[in-house]
Short mmCIF file of C-alpha atoms in Angstrom, two decimals:
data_model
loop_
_atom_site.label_atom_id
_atom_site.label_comp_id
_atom_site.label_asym_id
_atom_site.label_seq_id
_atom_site.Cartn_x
_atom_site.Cartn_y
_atom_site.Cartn_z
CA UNK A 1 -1.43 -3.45 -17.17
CA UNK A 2 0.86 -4.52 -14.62
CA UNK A 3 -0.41 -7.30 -11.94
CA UNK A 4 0.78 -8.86 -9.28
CA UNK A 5 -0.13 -12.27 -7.71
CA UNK A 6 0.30 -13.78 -4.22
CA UNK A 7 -0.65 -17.12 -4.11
CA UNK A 8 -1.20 -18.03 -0.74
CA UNK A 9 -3.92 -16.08 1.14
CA UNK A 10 -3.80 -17.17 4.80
CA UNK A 11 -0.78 -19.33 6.34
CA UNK A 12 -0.10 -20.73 9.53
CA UNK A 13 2.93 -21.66 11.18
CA UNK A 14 3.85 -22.71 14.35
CA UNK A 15 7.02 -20.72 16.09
CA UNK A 16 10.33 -21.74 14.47
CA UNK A 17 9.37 -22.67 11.05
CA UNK A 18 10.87 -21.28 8.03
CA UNK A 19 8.58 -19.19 5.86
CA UNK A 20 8.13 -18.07 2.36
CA UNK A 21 5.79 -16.29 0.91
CA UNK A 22 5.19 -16.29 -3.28
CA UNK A 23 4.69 -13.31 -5.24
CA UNK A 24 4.97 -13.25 -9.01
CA UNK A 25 4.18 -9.95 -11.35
CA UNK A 26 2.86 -9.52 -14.66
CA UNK A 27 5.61 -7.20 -16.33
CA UNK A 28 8.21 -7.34 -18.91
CA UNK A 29 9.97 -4.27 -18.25
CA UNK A 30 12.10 -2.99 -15.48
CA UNK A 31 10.54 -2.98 -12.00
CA UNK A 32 11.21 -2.14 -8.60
CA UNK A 33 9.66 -4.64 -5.84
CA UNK A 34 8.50 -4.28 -2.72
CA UNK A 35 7.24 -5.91 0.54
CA UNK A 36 4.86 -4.38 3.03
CA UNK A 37 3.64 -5.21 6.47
CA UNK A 38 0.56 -5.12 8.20
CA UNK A 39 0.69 -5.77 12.37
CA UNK A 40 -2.96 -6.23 13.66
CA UNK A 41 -4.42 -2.58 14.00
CA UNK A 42 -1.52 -0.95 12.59
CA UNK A 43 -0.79 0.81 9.38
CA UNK A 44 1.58 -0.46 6.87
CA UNK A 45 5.00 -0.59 7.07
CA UNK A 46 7.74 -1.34 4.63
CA UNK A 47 9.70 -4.33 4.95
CA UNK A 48 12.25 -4.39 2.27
CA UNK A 49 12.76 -3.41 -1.27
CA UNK A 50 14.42 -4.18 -4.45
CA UNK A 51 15.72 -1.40 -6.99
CA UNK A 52 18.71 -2.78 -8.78
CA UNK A 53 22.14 -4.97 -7.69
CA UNK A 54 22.16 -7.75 -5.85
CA UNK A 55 18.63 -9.39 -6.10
CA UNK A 56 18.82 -10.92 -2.89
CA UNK A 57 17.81 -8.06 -0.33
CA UNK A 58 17.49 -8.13 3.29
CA UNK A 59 14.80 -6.05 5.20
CA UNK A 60 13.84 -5.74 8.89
CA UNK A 61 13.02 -8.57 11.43
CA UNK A 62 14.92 -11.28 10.11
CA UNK A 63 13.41 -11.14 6.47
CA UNK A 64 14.59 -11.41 3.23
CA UNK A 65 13.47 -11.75 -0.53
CA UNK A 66 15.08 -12.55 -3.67
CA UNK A 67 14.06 -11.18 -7.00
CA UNK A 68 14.30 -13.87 -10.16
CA UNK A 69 13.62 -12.10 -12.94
CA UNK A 70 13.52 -15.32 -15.34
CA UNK A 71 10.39 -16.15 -12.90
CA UNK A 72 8.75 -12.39 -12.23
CA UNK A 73 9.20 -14.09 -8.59
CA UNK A 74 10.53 -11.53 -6.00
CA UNK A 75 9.88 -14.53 -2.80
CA UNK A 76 9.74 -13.32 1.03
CA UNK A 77 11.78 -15.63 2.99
CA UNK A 78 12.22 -15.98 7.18
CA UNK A 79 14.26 -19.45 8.60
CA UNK A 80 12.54 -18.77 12.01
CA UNK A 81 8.81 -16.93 12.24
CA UNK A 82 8.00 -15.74 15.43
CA UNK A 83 4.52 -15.44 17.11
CA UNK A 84 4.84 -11.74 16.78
CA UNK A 85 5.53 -12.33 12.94
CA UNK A 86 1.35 -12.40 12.73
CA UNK A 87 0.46 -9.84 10.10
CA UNK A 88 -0.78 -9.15 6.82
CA UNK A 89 2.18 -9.20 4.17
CA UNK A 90 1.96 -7.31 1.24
CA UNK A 91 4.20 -7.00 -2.49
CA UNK A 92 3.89 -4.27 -4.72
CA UNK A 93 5.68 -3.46 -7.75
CA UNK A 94 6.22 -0.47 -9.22
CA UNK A 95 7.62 0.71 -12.87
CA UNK A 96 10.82 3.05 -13.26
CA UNK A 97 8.88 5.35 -15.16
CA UNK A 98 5.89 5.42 -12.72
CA UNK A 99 4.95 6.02 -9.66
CA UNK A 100 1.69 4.31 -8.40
CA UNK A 101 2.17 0.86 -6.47
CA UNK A 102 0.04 -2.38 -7.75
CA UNK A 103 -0.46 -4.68 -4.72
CA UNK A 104 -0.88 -8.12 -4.94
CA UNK A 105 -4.36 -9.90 -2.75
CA UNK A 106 -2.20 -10.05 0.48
CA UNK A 107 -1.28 -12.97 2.80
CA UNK A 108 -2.65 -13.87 6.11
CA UNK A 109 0.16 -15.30 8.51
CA UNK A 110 -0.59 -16.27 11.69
CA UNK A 111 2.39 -17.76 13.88
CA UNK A 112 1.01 -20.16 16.39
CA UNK A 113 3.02 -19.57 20.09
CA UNK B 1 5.09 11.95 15.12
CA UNK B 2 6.42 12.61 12.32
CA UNK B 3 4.68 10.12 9.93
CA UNK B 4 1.96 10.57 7.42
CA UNK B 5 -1.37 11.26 9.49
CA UNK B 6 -4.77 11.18 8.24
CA UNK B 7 -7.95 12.73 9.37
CA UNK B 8 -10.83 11.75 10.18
CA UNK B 9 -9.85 8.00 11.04
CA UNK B 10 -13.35 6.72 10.67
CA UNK B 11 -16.08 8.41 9.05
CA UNK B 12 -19.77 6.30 8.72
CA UNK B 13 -22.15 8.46 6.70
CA UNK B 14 -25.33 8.11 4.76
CA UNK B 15 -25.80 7.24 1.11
CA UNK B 16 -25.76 10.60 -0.51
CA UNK B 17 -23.77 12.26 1.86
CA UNK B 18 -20.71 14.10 0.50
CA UNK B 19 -17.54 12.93 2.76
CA UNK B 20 -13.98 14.73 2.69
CA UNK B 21 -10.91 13.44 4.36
CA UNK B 22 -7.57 14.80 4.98
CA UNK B 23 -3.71 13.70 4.46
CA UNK B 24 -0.65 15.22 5.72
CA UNK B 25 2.07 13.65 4.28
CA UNK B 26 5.77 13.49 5.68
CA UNK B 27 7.36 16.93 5.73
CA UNK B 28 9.52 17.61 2.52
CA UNK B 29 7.85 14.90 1.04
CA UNK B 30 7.10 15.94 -2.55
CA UNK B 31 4.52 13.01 -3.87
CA UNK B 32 1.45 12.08 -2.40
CA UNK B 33 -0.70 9.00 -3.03
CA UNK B 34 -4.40 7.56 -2.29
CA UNK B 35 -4.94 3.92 -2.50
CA UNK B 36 -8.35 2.34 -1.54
CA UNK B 37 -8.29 -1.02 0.24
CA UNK B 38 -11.35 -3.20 0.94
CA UNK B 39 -11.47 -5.86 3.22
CA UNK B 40 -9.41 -8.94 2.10
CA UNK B 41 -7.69 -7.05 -1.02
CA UNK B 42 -4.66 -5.17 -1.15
CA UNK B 43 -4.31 -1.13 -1.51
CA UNK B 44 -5.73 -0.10 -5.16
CA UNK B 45 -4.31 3.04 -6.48
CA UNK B 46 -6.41 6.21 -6.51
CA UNK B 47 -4.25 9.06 -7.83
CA UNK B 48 -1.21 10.98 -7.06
CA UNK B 49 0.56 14.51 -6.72
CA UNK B 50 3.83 15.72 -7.43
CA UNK B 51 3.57 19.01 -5.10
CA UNK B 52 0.48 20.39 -6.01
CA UNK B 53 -0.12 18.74 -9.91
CA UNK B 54 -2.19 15.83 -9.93
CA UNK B 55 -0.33 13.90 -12.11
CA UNK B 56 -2.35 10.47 -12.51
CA UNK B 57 -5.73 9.29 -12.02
CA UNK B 58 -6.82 5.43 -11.95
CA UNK B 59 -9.93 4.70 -13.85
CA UNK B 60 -11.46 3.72 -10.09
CA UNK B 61 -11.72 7.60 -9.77
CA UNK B 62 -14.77 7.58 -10.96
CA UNK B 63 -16.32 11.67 -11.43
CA UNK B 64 -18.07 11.70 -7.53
CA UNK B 65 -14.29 11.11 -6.12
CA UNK B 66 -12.08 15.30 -6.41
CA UNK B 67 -9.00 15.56 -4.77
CA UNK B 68 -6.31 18.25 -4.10
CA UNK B 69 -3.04 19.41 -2.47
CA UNK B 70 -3.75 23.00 -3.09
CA UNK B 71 -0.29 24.00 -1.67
CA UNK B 72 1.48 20.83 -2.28
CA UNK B 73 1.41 19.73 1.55
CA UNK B 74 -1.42 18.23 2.64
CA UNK B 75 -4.29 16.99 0.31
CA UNK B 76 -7.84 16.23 0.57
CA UNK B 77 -9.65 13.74 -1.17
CA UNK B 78 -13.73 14.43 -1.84
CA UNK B 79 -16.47 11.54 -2.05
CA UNK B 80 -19.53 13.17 -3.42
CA UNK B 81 -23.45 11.22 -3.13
CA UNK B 82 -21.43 8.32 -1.16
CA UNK B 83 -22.80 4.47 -2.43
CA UNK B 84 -22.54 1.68 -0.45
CA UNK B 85 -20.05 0.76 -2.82
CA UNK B 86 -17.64 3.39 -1.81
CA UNK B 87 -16.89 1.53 2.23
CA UNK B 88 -13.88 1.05 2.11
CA UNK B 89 -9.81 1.96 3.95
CA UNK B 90 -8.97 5.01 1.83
CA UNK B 91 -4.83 4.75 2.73
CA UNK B 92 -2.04 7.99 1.81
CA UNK B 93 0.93 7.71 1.47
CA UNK B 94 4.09 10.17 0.38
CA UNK B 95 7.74 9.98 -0.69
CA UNK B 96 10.34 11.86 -1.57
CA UNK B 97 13.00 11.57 -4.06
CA UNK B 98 14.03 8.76 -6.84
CA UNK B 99 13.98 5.66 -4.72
CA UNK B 100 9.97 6.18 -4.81
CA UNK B 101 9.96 4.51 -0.65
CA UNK B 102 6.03 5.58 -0.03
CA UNK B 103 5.43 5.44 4.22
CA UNK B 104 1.67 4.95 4.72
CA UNK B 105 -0.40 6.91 7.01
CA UNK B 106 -3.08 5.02 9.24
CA UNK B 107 -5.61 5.32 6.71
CA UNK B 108 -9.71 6.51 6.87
CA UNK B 109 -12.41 3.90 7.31
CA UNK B 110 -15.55 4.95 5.49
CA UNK B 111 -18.27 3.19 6.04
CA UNK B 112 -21.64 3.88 4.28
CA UNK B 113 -24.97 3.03 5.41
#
């Protein structure tokens, strides 16, 4: 079965810094990748995705992720977080030939003002 | 609003109560998911519906968890003789098409005593 792993659980960054978040998957096959966001008391909300072509894709806010399939790596990436940045982030993969998502554990960032 | 709502948003019930909660999905939207998500994890997949078939069923479904889309537009998912085990964010979310995008509704807190 398919798995995904995020390996840091709770950052913190003060305003300005450059952020990236690691996600790796457990899957040999062809996937599609995806980042989700979670704003304090809000429901969540995709940030990017990855289907085919160029496998560095750019999503709302600033953020971006790159997909290295030698690695099963698809990396979130911001230069500058901002204090309203603070959320839960989220990446799921799915397969081509199914439909449910598999979530990694979920990160904690909270950007310090 | 047009996003994916869900009803009740909180429910806190007994152990041994039977609980039933409600998603309307995105209009047009053709698939419709439930993920469970407990505090500190990310979403786990519950089932999902193309219109009205159920078309896959995690092994977390365990035989006290029923749910439908009886007309392929909104669905319903059933918790019969509710453990404590069962507290939890029960999450919905649809999509439409190939590209498999699933928008998330706000989600249903259960919380049993």
């Amino acid at each position: 079965a398919q798995s995904v792993s995020q390996h840091n659980h709770h950052v913190i960054l003060s305003e300005a810094a450059s952020l990236e978040l690691g996600c790796n998957y457990s899957y040999g096959g062809t996937v599609n990748l995806f980042w989700y966001v979670q704003y304090p008391g809000q429901h969540l909300q995709l940030l990017l995705k990855y289907f085919s072509g160029d496998p560095l894709v750019k999503g709302i806010k600033g953020f971006e992720a790159e997909f290295i399939k030698s690695k099963f790596s698809f990396n979130l990436r911001k230069p500058s977080v901002q204090w309203s940045d603070t959320a839960e982030y989220f990446c799921a993969v799915n397969l081509n030939a199914g439909n449910m998502l598999t979530f990694g554990g979920g990160t904690r960032l909270m950007v310090k003002p | 609003d047009t996003g994916v709502s869900q009803n009740p948003r909180h429910k806190i019930t007994k152990r041994g109560q039977n609980v039933t909660f409600r998603c309307d999905p995105i209009s047009e939207h053709n698939r419709l998911y439930w993920y469970r998500q407990t505090l500190g994890q990310g979403p786990e997949f519950l089932t999902y519906f193309q219109n009205e078939a159920q078309l896959e069923k995690s092994r977390l479904l365990s035989d006290r968890f029923s749910a439908e889309r009886p007309k392929g537009s909104f669905s319903t998912l059933e918790i019969q003789r509710t453990e404590q085990g069962d507290s939890a964010m029960y999450l919905c979310a649809s999509s439409f098409g190939l590209n498999n995008e699933q928008f998330f509704g706000p989600g249903t807190r259960l919380t049993v005593l």
